[in-house]
Amino acid sequence: MSQRKRTSRKGELLVIALGGNAFHRHGEKGTFENQNRQIRNASRHLADLVESGYRVVITHGNGPQIGDTLLRHDAGQKMYGIPPFPMDVCVAETQGALGYMIQLALRSELKRRGLDQVVLSTLTRVLVDTNDEEMRTPKKPIGPFYNHNQIQKVRKEHPDYTFAYDKARGGWRRLVLSPNPMRIGIAEQSAIKLLVDSGCIVIACGGGGIPVIEEKGWHAIGIEAVIDKDLAGERLATLIRADRLVILTDVEAAYVDYGKPSQRKLGLIRASDAERFLKEGQFASGSMGPKVLAGIRFVQNGGKSAVISELTKMMNALGGRSGTTIIPDS
Ligand code: ADP
Ligand code: MG
């Protein structure tokens, strides 16, 4: 691996995890135009980072998009008898589509600024464990929000699906299994490292990565699950020995007593304090929970710090003036 400057912010290697809101504003239709506008907006912030000398590796969520993709396959079967693809293939579809859209938008923004970095997305498999506790109960919300009338119909059509009500955003959503990512596929590991070292802006582990299990120690097969992109982002950041893991979302920071009158923003916190808050249930599972957990894991695995920030406040957050920064205990 090439030498990295550790003293100056310039040349620092960041893994940026883009939340679903980077592509899809809640309440907005998931049209290509809407998503593309959001991605172009996110790309301006990413280009600011590149322009100021950071080296950047990108990962992204796919919550709304994987739900839409699954529904497209569903509708294709009902309307035209086209056999649907399994969930792992659908995750690969979202990696391809969203990765392509980021490539287009970010590359154009960089070129506009006279920067010439190559932006390349990689289809990334992520190994999970069938014995993981998380393989028992579906907990990850994906896809569209249904109102009370819509959910009756959807439940009838899919009696085997699990749904949960999202109080904060007011709607029912489908839940799927979301096992812990263990490691990135071996072939992808080498390719990602080579590309990063060559100065390429790599997009990897999109949508949490394509979930695979190993059979008989060598044969990888895809499974019906969606891995959390923040936890997969930690695996990516640890793999490439990134300086920082930066998780961008639609809230300014992680809060304790979130949504209560006693709500308090967390600024700089040590991993053990973050862990204590996580155990107390301060961060909702499936949203802020995995972000904090990813941050804790990253610093415990040797990372310098993990930052949770709102997209537009990222520069301030990197300077410690906004967001939540998780640092190692010592
Ligand atoms: P992303 O697409 O960026 O991963 P998520 O919806 O998964 O976004 O997570 C961000 C959401 O987490 C926020 O919009 C907020 O409603 C929710 N959230 C839950 N608990 C907390 C908390 N303790 N502090 C801040 N946000 C929280
Ligand atoms: Mg999320």
Coordinates of N, CA, C and O and ligand atoms in Angstrom, one line a residue, residues 228-230 286-287 291, ligand 2:
D228 N -26.9 -3.8 5.9 CA -26.9 -2.3 6.2 C -25.7 -1.7 5.6 O -24.6 -2.2 5.7
K229 N -25.9 -0.6 4.9 CA -24.8 0.0 4.2 C -23.8 0.7 5.1 O -22.6 0.8 4.8
D230 N -24.2 1.1 6.3 CA -23.3 1.7 7.3 C -22.3 0.7 7.8 O -21.1 0.9 7.9
G286 N -31.9 0.0 12.6 CA -32.3 0.2 11.2 C -32.1 1.6 10.7 O -32.3 1.9 9.5
S287 N -31.8 2.6 11.6 CA -31.5 3.9 11.1 C -30.3 4.5 11.7 O -29.2 4.3 11.2
K291 N -25.5 3.3 12.2 CA -24.4 4.3 12.0 C -23.5 4.4 13.2 O -22.3 4.4 13.0
Ligands
MG2 MG -30.1 3.9 6.8

